[in-house]
Every structure is written in C-alpha cells, then in structure tokens.
C-alpha cells in the first residue's frame, strides 16, 4: 500500500468507513502512518463532551498529538451542550484551543449563533486565515451581519461562505 501512488490509494480508500480506517491502523506501523491522516481528515463533533475528548486526545496522548495537523475539515455545527450548567465561555475556549491545534484546517462548519461567530472573530484564531470554506448553520438576523464581518476578516483566502438557506460563492 505504501508504494501505491496517492491517487490510487485515495480511490481505494474513498469508500472506507471510519471503522475500516481504524482496522487498517492496527495492521502494521507503516499502515498506521499511512491511514492516520485519513482518519483525522474530516472531523464531526456533535456533543460538547466529545469536543473535550478530541481536544484532550490531540493535546495529551502521545500517539494523537500530531493528529491535529491532519484535520482539514471540522464540523461543530450540530454541537449539543449536554451539561446544562456548563458556561458557554468554557466551550468557546475549548473551541479556540482545538482549532488552534488544527493548523491545516481548510473547511469549518459552525453553528451561526452570535457568540460562536464572535469566537471566530477572536484574535486568538491565527490559523483561520487559511480557511477556504466557512459554513454557518442557523444564523439569526444579528448573526448575518457578523457573518459578513467574518467574511471581511478572512476574505484573502476564503473561497466559499455558506449560511443556512443561503450560500455565497466568493470570487
């Protein structure tokens, strides 16, 4: 598998599930090195405790510390806060730290609540200047204006800006 051209390897693995990729990781060291980037390429996080687990994994566990650099697409748009009393500020701090651990992120999908948009506008998000696609789900009226601020902040690299029920191709 190591000697195959990248295009052929990508064609073979395009239909692999996350479970298939995990099975490939345990075959041998060379397959681990080959498949770990594919496992972390597209990340979708639905619950705040999973957000914390993923962040802990890419910052603490020796085998996962480099995994953040493999993330190209991150979807936290359907993030459900299970802990009723968890302050929104704690979650925003987790998101900032997690995104900063993913320096090669090209696509980001977030919920369009105003506080989330303000989080993305934070000066603590240096890697977002490389974004190619930015999606906002459930944007409210106040959020729409902030989305445009976000666009102006990242317009040098942004090629696609999407909002629920509305999307804009950028030239």
PDB file of C-alpha atoms in Angstrom:
ATOM      1  CA  UNK A   1       0.000   0.000   0.000  1.00  0.00           C
ATOM      2  CA  UNK A   2       2.942   2.332   0.690  1.00  0.00           C
ATOM      3  CA  UNK A   3       4.214   2.025  -2.850  1.00  0.00           C
ATOM      4  CA  UNK A   4       0.902   2.954  -4.495  1.00  0.00           C
ATOM      5  CA  UNK A   5       0.524   6.437  -5.949  1.00  0.00           C
ATOM      6  CA  UNK A   6      -1.556   8.754  -3.745  1.00  0.00           C
ATOM      7  CA  UNK A   7      -4.346   8.992  -6.338  1.00  0.00           C
ATOM      8  CA  UNK A   8      -4.820   5.228  -6.423  1.00  0.00           C
ATOM      9  CA  UNK A   9      -4.652   4.929  -2.642  1.00  0.00           C
ATOM     10  CA  UNK A  10      -7.263   7.698  -2.333  1.00  0.00           C
ATOM     11  CA  UNK A  11      -9.520   5.920  -4.838  1.00  0.00           C
ATOM     12  CA  UNK A  12      -9.229   2.646  -2.908  1.00  0.00           C
ATOM     13  CA  UNK A  13      -9.912   4.263   0.472  1.00  0.00           C
ATOM     14  CA  UNK A  14     -12.645   6.679  -0.662  1.00  0.00           C
ATOM     15  CA  UNK A  15     -15.405   4.261   0.414  1.00  0.00           C
ATOM     16  CA  UNK A  16     -13.776   3.250   3.689  1.00  0.00           C
ATOM     17  CA  UNK A  17     -15.766   3.896   6.842  1.00  0.00           C
ATOM     18  CA  UNK A  18     -14.125   5.217   9.995  1.00  0.00           C
ATOM     19  CA  UNK A  19     -14.256   1.653  11.299  1.00  0.00           C
ATOM     20  CA  UNK A  20     -12.403   0.388   8.209  1.00  0.00           C
ATOM     21  CA  UNK A  21      -9.724   3.031   8.721  1.00  0.00           C
ATOM     22  CA  UNK A  22      -9.343   2.052  12.385  1.00  0.00           C
ATOM     23  CA  UNK A  23      -8.913  -1.578  11.344  1.00  0.00           C
ATOM     24  CA  UNK A  24      -6.171  -0.545   8.904  1.00  0.00           C
ATOM     25  CA  UNK A  25      -4.312   1.288  11.686  1.00  0.00           C
ATOM     26  CA  UNK A  26      -3.594  -1.932  13.570  1.00  0.00           C
ATOM     27  CA  UNK A  27      -2.130  -3.892  10.632  1.00  0.00           C
ATOM     28  CA  UNK A  28       1.424  -2.588  10.986  1.00  0.00           C
ATOM     29  CA  UNK A  29       3.433   0.588  11.648  1.00  0.00           C
ATOM     30  CA  UNK A  30       3.614   1.609   8.008  1.00  0.00           C
ATOM     31  CA  UNK A  31      -0.175   1.272   7.595  1.00  0.00           C
ATOM     32  CA  UNK A  32      -0.677   3.252  10.788  1.00  0.00           C
ATOM     33  CA  UNK A  33       1.397   6.089   9.330  1.00  0.00           C
ATOM     34  CA  UNK A  34      -0.483   5.812   6.061  1.00  0.00           C
ATOM     35  CA  UNK A  35      -4.052   5.745   7.432  1.00  0.00           C
ATOM     36  CA  UNK A  36      -3.903   8.039  10.469  1.00  0.00           C
ATOM     37  CA  UNK A  37      -4.111  11.198   8.305  1.00  0.00           C
ATOM     38  CA  UNK A  38      -7.205   9.788   6.583  1.00  0.00           C
ATOM     39  CA  UNK A  39      -8.852   9.048   9.914  1.00  0.00           C
ATOM     40  CA  UNK A  40      -8.442  12.628  11.128  1.00  0.00           C
ATOM     41  CA  UNK A  41      -9.027  14.425   7.807  1.00  0.00           C
ATOM     42  CA  UNK A  42     -12.749  15.119   8.364  1.00  0.00           C
ATOM     43  CA  UNK A  43     -13.905  15.559  11.942  1.00  0.00           C
ATOM     44  CA  UNK A  44     -17.532  15.968  13.021  1.00  0.00           C
ATOM     45  CA  UNK A  45     -18.260  16.614  16.681  1.00  0.00           C
ATOM     46  CA  UNK A  46     -21.840  16.527  17.927  1.00  0.00           C
ATOM     47  CA  UNK A  47     -21.575  16.691  21.723  1.00  0.00           C
ATOM     48  CA  UNK A  48     -19.616  19.019  23.979  1.00  0.00           C
ATOM     49  CA  UNK A  49     -18.080  16.110  25.926  1.00  0.00           C
ATOM     50  CA  UNK A  50     -16.749  14.719  22.607  1.00  0.00           C
ATOM     51  CA  UNK A  51     -15.283  18.146  21.873  1.00  0.00           C
ATOM     52  CA  UNK A  52     -13.413  17.948  25.164  1.00  0.00           C
ATOM     53  CA  UNK A  53     -12.299  14.346  24.440  1.00  0.00           C
ATOM     54  CA  UNK A  54     -10.985  15.249  21.000  1.00  0.00           C
ATOM     55  CA  UNK A  55      -9.138  18.269  22.364  1.00  0.00           C
ATOM     56  CA  UNK A  56      -7.647  16.165  25.179  1.00  0.00           C
ATOM     57  CA  UNK A  57      -6.568  13.499  22.663  1.00  0.00           C
ATOM     58  CA  UNK A  58      -4.738  15.931  20.371  1.00  0.00           C
ATOM     59  CA  UNK A  59      -3.019  17.674  23.270  1.00  0.00           C
ATOM     60  CA  UNK A  60      -2.172  14.867  25.688  1.00  0.00           C
ATOM     61  CA  UNK A  61      -1.942  11.409  24.199  1.00  0.00           C
ATOM     62  CA  UNK A  62       1.483  10.821  22.608  1.00  0.00           C
ATOM     63  CA  UNK A  63       0.142   8.951  19.556  1.00  0.00           C
ATOM     64  CA  UNK A  64      -2.518  11.612  18.893  1.00  0.00           C
ATOM     65  CA  UNK A  65      -0.600  14.854  19.493  1.00  0.00           C
ATOM     66  CA  UNK A  66       0.250  15.231  15.803  1.00  0.00           C
ATOM     67  CA  UNK A  67      -3.265  14.248  14.679  1.00  0.00           C
ATOM     68  CA  UNK A  68      -4.491  17.853  14.774  1.00  0.00           C
ATOM     69  CA  UNK A  69      -2.302  18.675  11.796  1.00  0.00           C
ATOM     70  CA  UNK A  70      -4.223  16.121   9.697  1.00  0.00           C
ATOM     71  CA  UNK A  71      -7.592  17.842  10.219  1.00  0.00           C
ATOM     72  CA  UNK A  72      -8.713  19.591   7.039  1.00  0.00           C
ATOM     73  CA  UNK A  73     -12.442  19.763   7.728  1.00  0.00           C
ATOM     74  CA  UNK A  74     -14.081  20.389  11.116  1.00  0.00           C
ATOM     75  CA  UNK A  75     -17.846  20.329  11.655  1.00  0.00           C
ATOM     76  CA  UNK A  76     -19.130  21.526  15.021  1.00  0.00           C
ATOM     77  CA  UNK A  77     -22.399  22.955  13.662  1.00  0.00           C
ATOM     78  CA  UNK A  78     -24.635  20.455  15.439  1.00  0.00           C
ATOM     79  CA  UNK A  79     -22.824  20.705  18.764  1.00  0.00           C
ATOM     80  CA  UNK A  80     -25.206  19.828  21.586  1.00  0.00           C
ATOM     81  CA  UNK A  81     -24.328  21.037  25.048  1.00  0.00           C
ATOM     82  CA  UNK A  82     -25.281  18.169  27.333  1.00  0.00           C
ATOM     83  CA  UNK A  83     -24.139  19.713  30.580  1.00  0.00           C
ATOM     84  CA  UNK A  84     -26.929  22.100  31.390  1.00  0.00           C
ATOM     85  CA  UNK A  85     -24.838  24.394  33.530  1.00  0.00           C
ATOM     86  CA  UNK A  86     -21.613  24.415  31.541  1.00  0.00           C
ATOM     87  CA  UNK A  87     -20.750  28.049  30.854  1.00  0.00           C
ATOM     88  CA  UNK A  88     -20.728  28.920  27.155  1.00  0.00           C
ATOM     89  CA  UNK A  89     -17.364  30.626  27.734  1.00  0.00           C
ATOM     90  CA  UNK A  90     -15.744  27.289  28.662  1.00  0.00           C
ATOM     91  CA  UNK A  91     -16.945  25.758  25.412  1.00  0.00           C
ATOM     92  CA  UNK A  92     -15.707  28.733  23.385  1.00  0.00           C
ATOM     93  CA  UNK A  93     -12.272  28.419  24.985  1.00  0.00           C
ATOM     94  CA  UNK A  94     -12.242  24.684  24.117  1.00  0.00           C
ATOM     95  CA  UNK A  95     -13.147  25.509  20.519  1.00  0.00           C
ATOM     96  CA  UNK A  96     -10.429  28.157  20.217  1.00  0.00           C
ATOM     97  CA  UNK A  97      -7.779  25.789  21.594  1.00  0.00           C
ATOM     98  CA  UNK A  98      -8.963  22.884  19.462  1.00  0.00           C
ATOM     99  CA  UNK A  99      -8.964  24.877  16.215  1.00  0.00           C
ATOM    100  CA  UNK A 100      -5.505  26.227  17.025  1.00  0.00           C
ATOM    101  CA  UNK A 101      -4.301  22.607  17.339  1.00  0.00           C
ATOM    102  CA  UNK A 102      -5.508  22.029  13.759  1.00  0.00           C
ATOM    103  CA  UNK A 103      -3.205  24.329  11.768  1.00  0.00           C
ATOM    104  CA  UNK A 104      -4.119  22.892   8.340  1.00  0.00           C
ATOM    105  CA  UNK A 105      -7.867  23.384   8.640  1.00  0.00           C
ATOM    106  CA  UNK A 106      -9.408  24.458   5.335  1.00  0.00           C
ATOM    107  CA  UNK A 107     -13.124  23.983   5.970  1.00  0.00           C
ATOM    108  CA  UNK A 108     -15.073  24.900   9.093  1.00  0.00           C
ATOM    109  CA  UNK A 109     -18.779  24.443   9.799  1.00  0.00           C
ATOM    110  CA  UNK A 110     -20.162  26.059  12.943  1.00  0.00           C
ATOM    111  CA  UNK A 111     -23.488  26.999  14.401  1.00  0.00           C
ATOM    112  CA  UNK A 112     -24.396  30.569  13.479  1.00  0.00           C
ATOM    113  CA  UNK A 113     -25.151  31.818  16.974  1.00  0.00           C
ATOM    114  CA  UNK A 114     -23.768  35.240  17.653  1.00  0.00           C
ATOM    115  CA  UNK A 115     -21.363  34.089  20.396  1.00  0.00           C
ATOM    116  CA  UNK A 116     -19.890  31.441  18.083  1.00  0.00           C
ATOM    117  CA  UNK A 117     -19.332  33.995  15.325  1.00  0.00           C
ATOM    118  CA  UNK A 118     -17.639  36.324  17.815  1.00  0.00           C
ATOM    119  CA  UNK A 119     -15.418  33.414  18.872  1.00  0.00           C
ATOM    120  CA  UNK A 120     -14.257  33.043  15.262  1.00  0.00           C
ATOM    121  CA  UNK A 121     -13.511  36.756  15.120  1.00  0.00           C
ATOM    122  CA  UNK A 122     -11.191  36.386  18.119  1.00  0.00           C
ATOM    123  CA  UNK A 123      -7.549  37.408  17.607  1.00  0.00           C
ATOM    124  CA  UNK A 124      -6.662  34.035  19.171  1.00  0.00           C
ATOM    125  CA  UNK A 125      -7.572  32.204  15.954  1.00  0.00           C
ATOM    126  CA  UNK A 126      -4.480  32.689  13.730  1.00  0.00           C
ATOM    127  CA  UNK A 127      -4.929  29.512  11.656  1.00  0.00           C
ATOM    128  CA  UNK A 128      -8.321  30.573  10.312  1.00  0.00           C
ATOM    129  CA  UNK A 129      -6.613  32.886   7.849  1.00  0.00           C
ATOM    130  CA  UNK A 130      -6.043  29.773   5.712  1.00  0.00           C
ATOM    131  CA  UNK A 131      -9.733  28.833   5.514  1.00  0.00           C
ATOM    132  CA  UNK A 132     -11.133  28.048   2.086  1.00  0.00           C
ATOM    133  CA  UNK A 133     -14.734  27.306   3.190  1.00  0.00           C
ATOM    134  CA  UNK A 134     -16.745  28.621   6.113  1.00  0.00           C
ATOM    135  CA  UNK A 135     -20.319  27.490   6.821  1.00  0.00           C
ATOM    136  CA  UNK A 136     -22.761  28.850   9.388  1.00  0.00           C
ATOM    137  CA  UNK A 137     -25.890  26.892  10.324  1.00  0.00           C
ATOM    138  CA  UNK A 138     -28.951  28.542  11.915  1.00  0.00           C
ATOM    139  CA  UNK A 139     -27.748  32.100  11.534  1.00  0.00           C
ATOM    140  CA  UNK A 140     -30.080  34.643  13.113  1.00  0.00           C
ATOM    141  CA  UNK A 141     -30.572  38.244  11.970  1.00  0.00           C
ATOM    142  CA  UNK A 142     -27.828  39.654  14.228  1.00  0.00           C
ATOM    143  CA  UNK A 143     -25.579  36.806  13.167  1.00  0.00           C
ATOM    144  CA  UNK A 144     -25.948  37.648   9.467  1.00  0.00           C
ATOM    145  CA  UNK A 145     -24.200  41.000   9.958  1.00  0.00           C
ATOM    146  CA  UNK A 146     -21.432  39.319  11.950  1.00  0.00           C
ATOM    147  CA  UNK A 147     -21.028  36.677   9.249  1.00  0.00           C
ATOM    148  CA  UNK A 148     -20.198  39.460   6.822  1.00  0.00           C
ATOM    149  CA  UNK A 149     -17.616  40.811   9.305  1.00  0.00           C
ATOM    150  CA  UNK A 150     -16.150  37.305   9.409  1.00  0.00           C
ATOM    151  CA  UNK A 151     -16.024  37.271   5.627  1.00  0.00           C
ATOM    152  CA  UNK A 152     -14.127  40.565   5.530  1.00  0.00           C
ATOM    153  CA  UNK A 153     -11.672  39.308   8.127  1.00  0.00           C
ATOM    154  CA  UNK A 154     -10.862  36.086   6.195  1.00  0.00           C
ATOM    155  CA  UNK A 155     -11.577  37.245   2.618  1.00  0.00           C
ATOM    156  CA  UNK A 156      -7.979  36.896   1.431  1.00  0.00           C
ATOM    157  CA  UNK A 157      -8.252  33.077   1.367  1.00  0.00           C
ATOM    158  CA  UNK A 158     -11.972  32.367   1.690  1.00  0.00           C
ATOM    159  CA  UNK A 159     -13.491  30.889  -1.470  1.00  0.00           C
ATOM    160  CA  UNK A 160     -16.861  29.803  -0.116  1.00  0.00           C
ATOM    161  CA  UNK A 161     -19.121  31.305   2.539  1.00  0.00           C
ATOM    162  CA  UNK A 162     -22.288  29.395   3.357  1.00  0.00           C
ATOM    163  CA  UNK A 163     -25.211  30.175   5.618  1.00  0.00           C
ATOM    164  CA  UNK A 164     -28.262  28.014   6.219  1.00  0.00           C
ATOM    165  CA  UNK A 165     -30.822  28.598   3.440  1.00  0.00           C
ATOM    166  CA  UNK A 166     -28.322  30.861   1.691  1.00  0.00           C
ATOM    167  CA  UNK A 167     -24.829  30.351   0.306  1.00  0.00           C
ATOM    168  CA  UNK A 168     -22.390  32.591  -1.479  1.00  0.00           C
ATOM    169  CA  UNK A 169     -19.604  31.681  -3.843  1.00  0.00           C
ATOM    170  CA  UNK A 170     -16.827  34.218  -3.457  1.00  0.00           C
ATOM    171  CA  UNK A 171     -14.712  35.389  -6.336  1.00  0.00           C
TER     172      UNK A 171
END
